[in-house]
């Protein structure tokens, strides 16, 4: 549970800030992809942007937690012993 909180809470807070800053400068109704306007309402655009940012930042947090593991933790998960006798 602690790792889930370490993963989701910072990514949630960063998503709130980034989404707020992004839409402070850009109107969702004026956004387009390859010259085609988005066929979404403002609320749908806000929601998709927020959850997309949350997913991206959660992935970044997950990578941080993944790479902070010690060699002993990795060896324990894989069942390998490198002959430390």
GROMACS .gro file of N, CA and C in nm:
model
  255
    1UNK      N    1   0.082  -0.120   0.000
    1UNK     CA    2   0.000   0.000   0.000
    1UNK      C    3   0.086   0.126   0.000
    2UNK      N    4   0.197   0.122   0.077
    2UNK     CA    5   0.285   0.238   0.085
    2UNK      C    6   0.342   0.272  -0.053
    3UNK      N    7   0.380   0.169  -0.130
    3UNK     CA    8   0.436   0.195  -0.263
    3UNK      C    9   0.330   0.254  -0.356
    4UNK      N   10   0.205   0.211  -0.341
    4UNK     CA   11   0.098   0.266  -0.424
    4UNK      C   12   0.079   0.415  -0.394
    5UNK      N   13   0.084   0.450  -0.267
    5UNK     CA   14   0.071   0.592  -0.229
    5UNK      C   15   0.191   0.671  -0.281
    6UNK      N   16   0.311   0.613  -0.269
    6UNK     CA   17   0.431   0.680  -0.320
    6UNK      C   18   0.425   0.698  -0.470
    7UNK      N   19   0.354   0.613  -0.537
    7UNK     CA   20   0.341   0.620  -0.682
    7UNK      C   21   0.230   0.715  -0.725
    8UNK      N   22   0.113   0.701  -0.665
    8UNK     CA   23  -0.005   0.773  -0.715
    8UNK      C   24  -0.021   0.916  -0.662
    9UNK      N   25   0.016   0.940  -0.536
    9UNK     CA   26  -0.007   1.073  -0.480
    9UNK      C   27   0.078   1.181  -0.548
   10UNK      N   28   0.209   1.166  -0.561
   10UNK     CA   29   0.287   1.272  -0.628
   10UNK      C   30   0.246   1.290  -0.774
   11UNK      N   31   0.215   1.179  -0.842
   11UNK     CA   32   0.175   1.191  -0.982
   11UNK      C   33   0.039   1.262  -0.994
   12UNK      N   34  -0.051   1.238  -0.900
   12UNK     CA   35  -0.180   1.307  -0.899
   12UNK      C   36  -0.161   1.458  -0.880
   13UNK      N   37  -0.079   1.494  -0.779
   13UNK     CA   38  -0.058   1.636  -0.751
   13UNK      C   39   0.010   1.707  -0.869
   14UNK      N   40   0.107   1.643  -0.930
   14UNK     CA   41   0.174   1.703  -1.045
   14UNK      C   42   0.078   1.716  -1.163
   15UNK      N   43  -0.010   1.619  -1.181
   15UNK     CA   44  -0.110   1.626  -1.289
   15UNK      C   45  -0.205   1.744  -1.270
   16UNK      N   46  -0.244   1.768  -1.145
   16UNK     CA   47  -0.331   1.882  -1.116
   16UNK      C   48  -0.262   2.012  -1.157
   17UNK      N   49  -0.137   2.027  -1.117
   17UNK     CA   50  -0.062   2.151  -1.147
   17UNK      C   51  -0.040   2.166  -1.297
   18UNK      N   52   0.007   2.061  -1.363
   18UNK     CA   53   0.040   2.070  -1.506
   18UNK      C   54  -0.087   2.094  -1.589
   19UNK      N   55  -0.194   2.024  -1.557
   19UNK     CA   56  -0.319   2.044  -1.631
   19UNK      C   57  -0.371   2.187  -1.612
   20UNK      N   58  -0.365   2.235  -1.489
   20UNK     CA   59  -0.408   2.373  -1.461
   20UNK      C   60  -0.325   2.475  -1.537
   21UNK      N   61  -0.194   2.457  -1.535
   21UNK     CA   62  -0.106   2.550  -1.608
   21UNK      C   63  -0.129   2.542  -1.759
   22UNK      N   64  -0.144   2.422  -1.812
   22UNK     CA   65  -0.165   2.406  -1.956
   22UNK      C   66  -0.291   2.478  -2.001
   23UNK      N   67  -0.401   2.456  -1.929
   23UNK     CA   68  -0.527   2.517  -1.971
   23UNK      C   69  -0.541   2.662  -1.927
   24UNK      N   70  -0.447   2.713  -1.851
   24UNK     CA   71  -0.443   2.857  -1.825
   24UNK      C   72  -0.399   2.932  -1.951
   25UNK      N   73  -0.326   2.863  -2.037
   25UNK     CA   74  -0.274   2.926  -2.159
   25UNK      C   75  -0.343   2.882  -2.286
   26UNK      N   76  -0.407   2.765  -2.286
   26UNK     CA   77  -0.471   2.711  -2.406
   26UNK      C   78  -0.618   2.683  -2.381
   27UNK      N   79  -0.701   2.723  -2.477
   27UNK     CA   80  -0.844   2.696  -2.471
   27UNK      C   81  -0.869   2.558  -2.534
   28UNK      N   82  -0.938   2.469  -2.464
   28UNK     CA   83  -0.962   2.335  -2.519
   28UNK      C   84  -1.036   2.336  -2.652
   29UNK      N   85  -1.120   2.435  -2.675
   29UNK     CA   86  -1.196   2.442  -2.800
   29UNK      C   87  -1.108   2.484  -2.917
   30UNK      N   88  -0.990   2.537  -2.892
   30UNK     CA   89  -0.901   2.581  -3.000
   30UNK      C   90  -0.791   2.481  -3.030
   31UNK      N   91  -0.787   2.370  -2.956
   31UNK     CA   92  -0.685   2.268  -2.980
   31UNK      C   93  -0.720   2.188  -3.105
   32UNK      N   94  -0.617   2.144  -3.177
   32UNK     CA   95  -0.639   2.062  -3.295
   32UNK      C   96  -0.526   1.960  -3.307
   33UNK      N   97  -0.554   1.854  -3.381
   33UNK     CA   98  -0.455   1.752  -3.411
   33UNK      C   99  -0.443   1.744  -3.562
   34UNK      N  100  -0.324   1.772  -3.613
   34UNK     CA  101  -0.296   1.775  -3.756
   34UNK      C  102  -0.395   1.863  -3.830
   35UNK      N  103  -0.425   1.975  -3.773
   35UNK     CA  104  -0.513   2.072  -3.836
   35UNK      C  105  -0.662   2.046  -3.819
   36UNK      N  106  -0.697   1.932  -3.760
   36UNK     CA  107  -0.838   1.898  -3.740
   36UNK      C  108  -0.877   1.932  -3.596
   37UNK      N  109  -0.984   2.009  -3.578
   37UNK     CA  110  -1.024   2.044  -3.441
   37UNK      C  111  -1.069   1.919  -3.365
   38UNK      N  112  -1.048   1.922  -3.235
   38UNK     CA  113  -1.093   1.811  -3.151
   38UNK      C  114  -1.245   1.809  -3.146
   39UNK      N  115  -1.301   1.692  -3.154
   39UNK     CA  116  -1.447   1.676  -3.149
   39UNK      C  117  -1.490   1.643  -3.006
   40UNK      N  118  -1.431   1.711  -2.909
   40UNK     CA  119  -1.460   1.685  -2.769
   40UNK      C  120  -1.509   1.813  -2.702
   41UNK      N  121  -1.589   1.795  -2.599
   41UNK     CA  122  -1.631   1.910  -2.520
   41UNK      C  123  -1.514   1.956  -2.434
   42UNK      N  124  -1.527   2.075  -2.376
   42UNK     CA  125  -1.422   2.124  -2.287
   42UNK      C  126  -1.397   2.027  -2.171
   43UNK      N  127  -1.505   1.978  -2.110
   43UNK     CA  128  -1.491   1.888  -1.996
   43UNK      C  129  -1.423   1.758  -2.037
   44UNK      N  130  -1.456   1.705  -2.154
   44UNK     CA  131  -1.390   1.583  -2.201
   44UNK      C  132  -1.241   1.607  -2.224
   45UNK      N  133  -1.207   1.723  -2.279
   45UNK     CA  134  -1.066   1.756  -2.304
   45UNK      C  135  -0.992   1.772  -2.172
   46UNK      N  136  -1.052   1.841  -2.076
   46UNK     CA  137  -0.989   1.855  -1.943
   46UNK      C  138  -0.965   1.717  -1.881
   47UNK      N  139  -1.068   1.631  -1.888
   47UNK     CA  140  -1.060   1.500  -1.825
   47UNK      C  141  -0.954   1.413  -1.890
   48UNK      N  142  -0.954   1.405  -2.022
   48UNK     CA  143  -0.855   1.323  -2.092
   48UNK      C  144  -0.713   1.375  -2.070
   49UNK      N  145  -0.698   1.505  -2.069
   49UNK     CA  146  -0.566   1.563  -2.045
   49UNK      C  147  -0.518   1.531  -1.904
   50UNK      N  148  -0.607   1.546  -1.806
   50UNK     CA  149  -0.570   1.517  -1.668
   50UNK      C  150  -0.529   1.372  -1.651
   51UNK      N  151  -0.612   1.279  -1.700
   51UNK     CA  152  -0.581   1.137  -1.682
   51UNK      C  153  -0.458   1.096  -1.764
   52UNK      N  154  -0.439   1.157  -1.881
   52UNK     CA  155  -0.318   1.130  -1.958
   52UNK      C  156  -0.194   1.176  -1.883
   53UNK      N  157  -0.199   1.296  -1.825
   53UNK     CA  158  -0.087   1.347  -1.746
   53UNK      C  159  -0.066   1.260  -1.622
   54UNK      N  160  -0.174   1.219  -1.557
   54UNK     CA  161  -0.162   1.135  -1.437
   54UNK      C  162  -0.094   1.002  -1.472
   55UNK      N  163  -0.135   0.942  -1.583
   55UNK     CA  164  -0.073   0.818  -1.628
   55UNK      C  165   0.076   0.838  -1.655
   56UNK      N  166   0.110   0.945  -1.726
   56UNK     CA  167   0.249   0.973  -1.760
   56UNK      C  168   0.333   0.992  -1.634
   57UNK      N  169   0.286   1.073  -1.540
   57UNK     CA  170   0.362   1.099  -1.419
   57UNK      C  171   0.366   0.977  -1.327
   58UNK      N  172   0.260   0.895  -1.329
   58UNK     CA  173   0.261   0.771  -1.252
   58UNK      C  174   0.366   0.675  -1.309
   59UNK      N  175   0.379   0.671  -1.441
   59UNK     CA  176   0.482   0.589  -1.503
   59UNK      C  177   0.621   0.637  -1.463
   60UNK      N  178   0.640   0.767  -1.458
   60UNK     CA  179   0.768   0.822  -1.414
   60UNK      C  180   0.796   0.785  -1.268
   61UNK      N  181   0.695   0.793  -1.183
   61UNK     CA  182   0.711   0.755  -1.042
   61UNK      C  183   0.740   0.606  -1.030
   62UNK      N  184   0.673   0.525  -1.111
   62UNK     CA  185   0.697   0.382  -1.107
   62UNK      C  186   0.841   0.350  -1.145
   63UNK      N  187   0.892   0.417  -1.249
   63UNK     CA  188   1.031   0.395  -1.288
   63UNK      C  189   1.127   0.433  -1.175
   64UNK      N  190   1.098   0.540  -1.106
   64UNK     CA  191   1.181   0.580  -0.992
   64UNK      C  192   1.180   0.470  -0.886
   65UNK      N  193   1.062   0.420  -0.851
   65UNK     CA  194   1.053   0.313  -0.751
   65UNK      C  195   1.119   0.184  -0.800
   66UNK      N  196   1.108   0.157  -0.928
   66UNK     CA  197   1.168   0.037  -0.986
   66UNK      C  198   1.320   0.041  -0.976
   67UNK      N  199   1.379   0.155  -1.010
   67UNK     CA  200   1.524   0.166  -1.013
   67UNK      C  201   1.587   0.193  -0.876
   68UNK      N  202   1.508   0.222  -0.774
   68UNK     CA  203   1.565   0.246  -0.643
   68UNK      C  204   1.583   0.118  -0.562
   69UNK      N  205   1.543   0.004  -0.618
   69UNK     CA  206   1.558  -0.123  -0.548
   69UNK      C  207   1.706  -0.159  -0.533
   70UNK      N  208   1.737  -0.227  -0.425
   70UNK     CA  209   1.873  -0.272  -0.402
   70UNK      C  210   1.898  -0.403  -0.476
   71UNK      N  211   2.024  -0.440  -0.489
   71UNK     CA  212   2.059  -0.566  -0.555
   71UNK      C  213   1.998  -0.685  -0.480
   72UNK      N  214   1.996  -0.676  -0.348
   72UNK     CA  215   1.939  -0.785  -0.268
   72UNK      C  216   1.789  -0.802  -0.297
   73UNK      N  217   1.718  -0.692  -0.313
   73UNK     CA  218   1.575  -0.699  -0.343
   73UNK      C  219   1.553  -0.761  -0.481
   74UNK      N  220   1.635  -0.725  -0.577
   74UNK     CA  221   1.622  -0.780  -0.712
   74UNK      C  222   1.654  -0.929  -0.710
   75UNK      N  223   1.761  -0.966  -0.642
   75UNK     CA  224   1.798  -1.108  -0.633
   75UNK      C  225   1.690  -1.189  -0.564
   76UNK      N  226   1.628  -1.133  -0.460
   76UNK     CA  227   1.521  -1.202  -0.390
   76UNK      C  228   1.402  -1.227  -0.482
   77UNK      N  229   1.369  -1.130  -0.566
   77UNK     CA  230   1.255  -1.144  -0.657
   77UNK      C  231   1.282  -1.246  -0.767
   78UNK      N  232   1.406  -1.251  -0.815
   78UNK     CA  233   1.438  -1.342  -0.926
   78UNK      C  234   1.482  -1.479  -0.878
   79UNK      N  235   1.515  -1.492  -0.749
   79UNK     CA  236   1.558  -1.620  -0.696
   79UNK      C  237   1.704  -1.652  -0.724
   80UNK      N  238   1.781  -1.553  -0.768
   80UNK     CA  239   1.922  -1.574  -0.798
   80UNK      C  240   2.008  -1.550  -0.674
   81UNK      N  241   2.115  -1.629  -0.666
   81UNK     CA  242   2.216  -1.609  -0.563
   81UNK      C  243   2.350  -1.605  -0.634
   82UNK      N  244   2.422  -1.499  -0.618
   82UNK     CA  245   2.547  -1.481  -0.690
   82UNK      C  246   2.667  -1.535  -0.614
   83UNK      N  247   2.645  -1.631  -0.529
   83UNK     CA  248   2.755  -1.696  -0.459
   83UNK      C  249   2.826  -1.604  -0.363
   84UNK      N  250   2.753  -1.540  -0.275
   84UNK     CA  251   2.812  -1.448  -0.179
   84UNK      C  252   2.868  -1.520  -0.056
   85UNK      N  253   2.910  -1.644  -0.072
   85UNK     CA  254   2.962  -1.721   0.043
   85UNK      C  255   3.109  -1.698   0.065
   0.00000   0.00000   0.00000
